[in-house]
Short mmCIF file of C-alpha atoms in Angstrom, two decimals:
data_model
loop_
_atom_site.label_atom_id
_atom_site.label_comp_id
_atom_site.label_asym_id
_atom_site.label_seq_id
_atom_site.Cartn_x
_atom_site.Cartn_y
_atom_site.Cartn_z
CA UNK A 172 28.32 -22.55 -5.43
CA UNK A 173 29.13 -20.10 -2.61
CA UNK A 174 30.65 -17.65 -5.10
CA UNK A 175 27.47 -17.71 -7.17
CA UNK A 176 25.30 -17.18 -4.10
CA UNK A 177 27.61 -14.37 -3.05
CA UNK A 178 27.08 -12.61 -6.37
CA UNK A 179 23.32 -13.21 -6.38
CA UNK A 180 22.82 -11.75 -2.90
CA UNK A 181 25.07 -8.78 -3.63
CA UNK A 182 23.29 -7.96 -6.90
CA UNK A 183 19.87 -8.28 -5.26
CA UNK A 184 20.97 -5.98 -2.46
CA UNK A 185 22.45 -3.42 -4.82
CA UNK A 186 19.28 -3.41 -6.92
CA UNK A 187 17.07 -2.90 -3.85
CA UNK A 188 19.36 -0.16 -2.56
CA UNK A 189 19.34 1.72 -5.87
CA UNK A 190 15.56 1.38 -6.03
CA UNK A 191 15.20 2.86 -2.54
CA UNK A 192 17.61 5.73 -3.10
CA UNK A 193 16.01 6.58 -6.46
CA UNK A 194 12.53 6.62 -4.92
CA UNK A 195 13.75 8.87 -2.11
CA UNK A 196 14.56 11.47 -4.77
CA UNK A 197 11.21 11.09 -6.56
CA UNK A 198 8.69 10.50 -3.78
CA UNK A 199 7.74 11.88 -0.40
CA UNK A 200 9.83 10.41 2.40
CA UNK A 201 8.02 7.45 4.00
CA UNK A 202 8.57 4.22 5.89
CA UNK A 203 8.52 2.13 2.72
CA UNK A 204 11.53 3.98 1.33
CA UNK A 205 13.42 3.69 4.64
CA UNK A 206 12.78 -0.07 4.85
CA UNK A 207 13.79 -0.52 1.20
CA UNK A 208 17.09 1.28 1.70
CA UNK A 209 17.81 -0.70 4.88
CA UNK A 210 16.97 -3.98 3.14
CA UNK A 211 19.24 -3.03 0.25
CA UNK A 212 22.10 -2.28 2.63
CA UNK A 213 21.50 -5.55 4.49
CA UNK A 214 21.67 -7.73 1.37
CA UNK A 215 24.58 -5.77 -0.11
CA UNK A 216 26.65 -6.24 3.05
CA UNK A 217 25.59 -9.90 3.27
CA UNK A 218 26.71 -10.49 -0.30
CA UNK A 219 29.98 -8.60 0.13
CA UNK A 220 30.92 -10.56 3.27
CA UNK A 221 29.13 -13.80 2.41
CA UNK A 222 32.10 -16.14 2.96
CA UNK A 223 33.01 -14.60 6.32
CA UNK A 224 29.38 -14.66 7.49
CA UNK A 225 28.97 -18.33 6.51
CA UNK A 226 32.15 -19.30 8.36
CA UNK A 227 31.16 -17.33 11.46
CA UNK A 228 27.69 -18.88 11.61
CA UNK A 229 28.52 -22.54 11.09
CA UNK A 230 27.37 -23.70 14.53
CA UNK A 231 25.86 -22.74 17.83
CA UNK A 232 23.70 -19.70 18.47
CA UNK A 233 24.92 -17.87 15.36
CA UNK A 234 23.83 -20.78 13.16
CA UNK A 235 20.32 -20.61 14.59
CA UNK A 236 20.35 -16.84 14.23
CA UNK A 237 21.23 -17.18 10.54
CA UNK A 238 18.44 -19.72 10.07
CA UNK A 239 16.02 -17.37 11.83
CA UNK A 240 17.00 -14.51 9.52
CA UNK A 241 16.45 -16.70 6.45
CA UNK A 242 13.08 -17.82 7.83
CA UNK A 243 12.02 -14.21 8.43
CA UNK A 244 13.03 -13.25 4.88
CA UNK A 245 10.94 -16.13 3.50
CA UNK A 246 7.97 -15.18 5.69
CA UNK A 247 8.20 -11.53 4.61
CA UNK A 248 8.34 -12.56 0.96
CA UNK A 249 5.28 -14.78 1.41
CA UNK A 250 3.33 -12.02 3.18
CA UNK A 251 4.10 -9.49 0.44
CA UNK A 252 3.00 -12.05 -2.14
CA UNK A 253 -0.22 -12.63 -0.22
CA UNK A 254 -1.26 -8.97 0.02
CA UNK A 255 -0.60 -8.37 -3.68
CA UNK A 256 -2.36 -11.58 -4.71
CA UNK A 257 -5.41 -10.83 -2.55
CA UNK A 258 -5.70 -7.37 -4.02
CA UNK A 259 -5.86 -8.61 -7.62
CA UNK A 260 -9.37 -10.06 -7.23
CA UNK A 261 -12.13 -7.43 -7.51
CA UNK A 262 -15.67 -8.20 -6.39
CA UNK A 263 -17.70 -5.06 -7.14
CA UNK A 264 -20.89 -5.51 -9.17
CA UNK A 265 -21.41 -1.79 -9.99
CA UNK A 266 -24.66 -1.57 -8.06
CA UNK A 267 -23.02 -0.04 -4.98
CA UNK A 268 -24.44 3.13 -3.41
CA UNK A 269 -21.07 4.64 -2.51
CA UNK A 270 -17.42 4.59 -3.50
CA UNK A 271 -14.60 5.30 -1.06
CA UNK A 272 -11.36 6.30 -2.77
CA UNK A 273 -8.46 6.19 -0.33
CA UNK A 274 -5.90 8.97 -0.41
CA UNK A 275 -2.19 8.56 -1.05
CA UNK A 276 0.72 10.96 -1.06
CA UNK A 277 0.78 14.28 -2.91
CA UNK A 278 3.81 16.19 -4.14
CA UNK A 279 2.84 19.59 -2.83
CA UNK A 280 -0.61 19.80 -4.38
CA UNK A 281 0.07 17.41 -7.26
CA UNK A 282 -1.38 13.92 -7.58
CA UNK A 283 1.22 11.13 -7.39
CA UNK A 284 1.10 8.17 -9.76
CA UNK A 285 -0.26 5.63 -7.21
CA UNK A 286 -3.06 8.05 -6.33
CA UNK A 287 -3.73 8.81 -10.00
CA UNK A 288 -4.19 5.09 -10.65
CA UNK A 289 -6.78 4.93 -7.87
CA UNK A 290 -8.63 7.97 -9.19
CA UNK A 291 -8.61 6.63 -12.75
CA UNK A 292 -10.37 3.51 -11.46
CA UNK A 293 -12.91 5.76 -9.73
CA UNK A 294 -13.56 7.55 -13.02
CA UNK A 295 -14.11 4.20 -14.75
CA UNK A 296 -16.48 3.12 -12.00
CA UNK A 297 -18.41 6.40 -12.26
CA UNK A 298 -18.87 5.86 -15.97
CA UNK A 299 -20.55 2.51 -15.28
CA UNK A 300 -22.46 3.61 -12.17
CA UNK A 301 -22.97 7.40 -12.26
CA UNK A 302 -25.52 7.25 -9.43
CA UNK A 303 -23.03 6.22 -6.74
CA UNK A 304 -21.69 8.85 -4.36
CA UNK A 305 -17.89 9.10 -4.30
CA UNK A 306 -16.13 9.83 -1.02
CA UNK A 307 -12.54 10.99 -1.47
CA UNK A 308 -10.73 10.44 1.81
CA UNK A 309 -7.42 11.88 2.95
CA UNK A 310 -6.09 14.69 5.12
CA UNK A 311 -3.05 16.90 4.59
CA UNK A 312 0.19 15.11 5.31
CA UNK A 313 3.92 15.76 5.40
CA UNK A 314 5.22 17.60 2.31
CA UNK A 315 1.64 18.27 1.15
CA UNK A 316 0.30 21.81 0.65
CA UNK A 317 -3.39 20.83 0.38
CA UNK A 318 -5.48 17.95 1.68
CA UNK A 319 -5.42 14.79 -0.37
CA UNK A 320 -9.21 14.86 -0.57
CA UNK A 321 -9.29 18.33 -2.16
CA UNK A 322 -6.68 17.37 -4.75
CA UNK A 323 -8.57 14.15 -5.47
CA UNK A 324 -11.87 15.95 -5.97
CA UNK A 325 -10.20 18.42 -8.34
CA UNK A 326 -8.79 15.55 -10.42
CA UNK A 327 -12.10 13.73 -10.59
CA UNK A 328 -14.00 16.83 -11.67
CA UNK A 329 -11.39 17.56 -14.34
CA UNK A 330 -11.93 14.01 -15.63
CA UNK A 331 -15.68 14.20 -15.99
CA UNK A 332 -17.13 13.32 -12.58
CA UNK A 333 -20.01 15.52 -11.47
CA UNK A 334 -18.89 17.57 -8.46
CA UNK A 335 -22.30 17.04 -6.82
CA UNK A 336 -21.50 13.34 -6.59
CA UNK A 337 -18.24 13.88 -4.68
CA UNK A 338 -18.01 14.13 -0.89
CA UNK A 339 -14.71 15.10 0.73
CA UNK A 340 -13.28 13.66 3.93
CA UNK A 341 -10.24 15.76 4.87
CA UNK A 342 -9.29 14.62 8.38
CA UNK A 343 -7.99 11.06 7.94
CA UNK A 344 -4.29 10.36 8.46
CA UNK A 345 -4.46 6.55 8.41
CA UNK A 346 -6.42 3.77 6.74
CA UNK A 347 -8.46 3.22 9.91
CA UNK A 348 -9.42 6.87 9.96
CA UNK A 349 -10.21 6.77 6.22
CA UNK A 350 -12.83 4.14 7.00
CA UNK A 351 -14.12 5.65 10.24
CA UNK A 352 -14.60 9.18 8.94
CA UNK A 353 -15.93 8.04 5.56
CA UNK A 354 -18.49 5.87 7.34
CA UNK A 355 -19.66 8.88 9.35
CA UNK A 356 -20.23 10.82 6.12
CA UNK A 357 -22.06 7.90 4.47
CA UNK A 358 -24.20 7.26 7.54
CA UNK A 359 -25.37 10.87 7.36
CA UNK A 360 -26.12 10.45 3.65
CA UNK A 361 -27.74 7.00 3.54
CA UNK A 362 -28.54 6.03 7.09
CA UNK A 363 -27.32 2.56 8.01
CA UNK A 364 -28.18 0.55 4.91
CA UNK A 365 -25.96 1.00 1.86
CA UNK A 366 -23.44 -0.90 -0.24
CA UNK A 367 -19.90 0.39 -0.53
CA UNK A 368 -16.93 -0.25 -2.80
CA UNK A 369 -13.39 0.66 -1.81
CA UNK A 370 -10.86 1.72 -4.44
CA UNK A 371 -7.16 1.61 -3.64
CA UNK A 372 -3.97 0.04 -5.01
CA UNK A 373 -3.71 -3.76 -5.11
CA UNK A 374 -1.27 -4.09 -2.19
CA UNK A 375 -3.62 -2.06 0.03
CA UNK A 376 -6.88 -3.94 -0.62
CA UNK A 377 -6.56 -6.65 2.03
CA UNK A 378 -5.93 -4.33 4.98
CA UNK A 379 -8.41 -1.72 3.74
CA UNK A 380 -11.23 -4.26 3.52
CA UNK A 381 -10.39 -5.68 6.95
CA UNK A 382 -10.31 -2.23 8.57
CA UNK A 383 -13.53 -1.21 6.83
CA UNK A 384 -15.31 -4.12 8.52
CA UNK A 385 -13.62 -3.33 11.83
CA UNK A 386 -14.90 0.25 11.64
CA UNK A 387 -18.44 -0.97 11.09
CA UNK A 388 -18.90 -0.75 7.32
CA UNK A 389 -21.09 -3.53 5.93
CA UNK A 390 -21.62 -4.79 2.39
CA UNK A 391 -18.07 -3.75 1.48
CA UNK A 392 -16.57 -4.65 -1.89
CA UNK A 393 -13.36 -3.56 -3.56
CA UNK A 394 -11.70 -2.62 -6.85
CA UNK A 395 -7.94 -2.49 -7.18
CA UNK A 396 -5.72 -0.07 -9.02
CA UNK A 397 -2.33 -1.21 -10.27
CA UNK A 398 1.12 -0.06 -9.20
CA UNK A 399 4.34 0.88 -10.96
CA UNK A 400 6.98 -1.85 -10.89
CA UNK A 401 9.52 0.28 -9.03
CA UNK A 402 7.00 0.84 -6.21
CA UNK A 403 6.19 -2.83 -5.63
CA UNK A 404 8.97 -3.51 -3.12
CA UNK A 405 8.70 -0.38 -0.93
CA UNK A 406 4.91 -0.50 -0.91
CA UNK A 407 4.92 -4.24 -0.27
CA UNK A 408 7.34 -4.04 2.64
CA UNK A 409 5.58 -1.08 4.24
CA UNK A 410 2.20 -2.76 3.84
CA UNK A 411 3.45 -6.06 5.26
CA UNK A 412 4.52 -4.23 8.43
CA UNK A 413 1.12 -2.54 8.61
CA UNK A 414 -0.65 -5.89 8.20
CA UNK A 415 1.45 -7.42 10.98
CA UNK A 416 0.60 -4.47 13.22
CA UNK A 417 -3.10 -4.94 12.42
CA UNK A 418 -2.95 -8.67 13.20
CA UNK A 419 -1.11 -8.16 16.49
CA UNK A 420 -2.73 -5.03 17.91
CA UNK A 421 -6.15 -4.80 16.23
#
């Protein structure tokens, strides 16, 4: 049984490690990739030295430390499952006054796939509710040559959205700022009474909705975009850390 567990842990670790290294070559460097690589190394080493680790942690403080590590892994898995599950359930009714599309990473000035998926959902929403104003929110980050908002607006216009319906928010560098600065723009446009729908990837919905309410947005609904399979783990782990930070400090 121990040999089988040894192999399972090692294979899981190797798969996670390969996923992280591969993404580091394809995507902008971020915390999700770092955590994925570290998790891959952790499980690979655990699998490779499984027998020695089990013998060394049979009793005492090391036994409790091993149990704590297993508990933390289970809790992390449950939290990742929660944020993805929460984000699968949309509640927009297509009568909203405004849409906030949250930015994601660019490759230079090119839209990345997670961001494209968000923008495609915004295009679909616009087709059903062409009267809603669309706020594209995102500043210029590391390894980006233009602001996310400007690249997002360009994509939306190229895909049939009227430029007059798009407002750009180019200062935000975090989800909290996305909400805060977008609210300022919408308050200037509508006053204080309007309905809003947030569009972002499924893993990001829970925290985005919570921070929108924290920043004073009311009548907030959400629509999720999907995510590529190879991005589930890094995005999930990065988001779980962000959710924990929000729970503890916000």
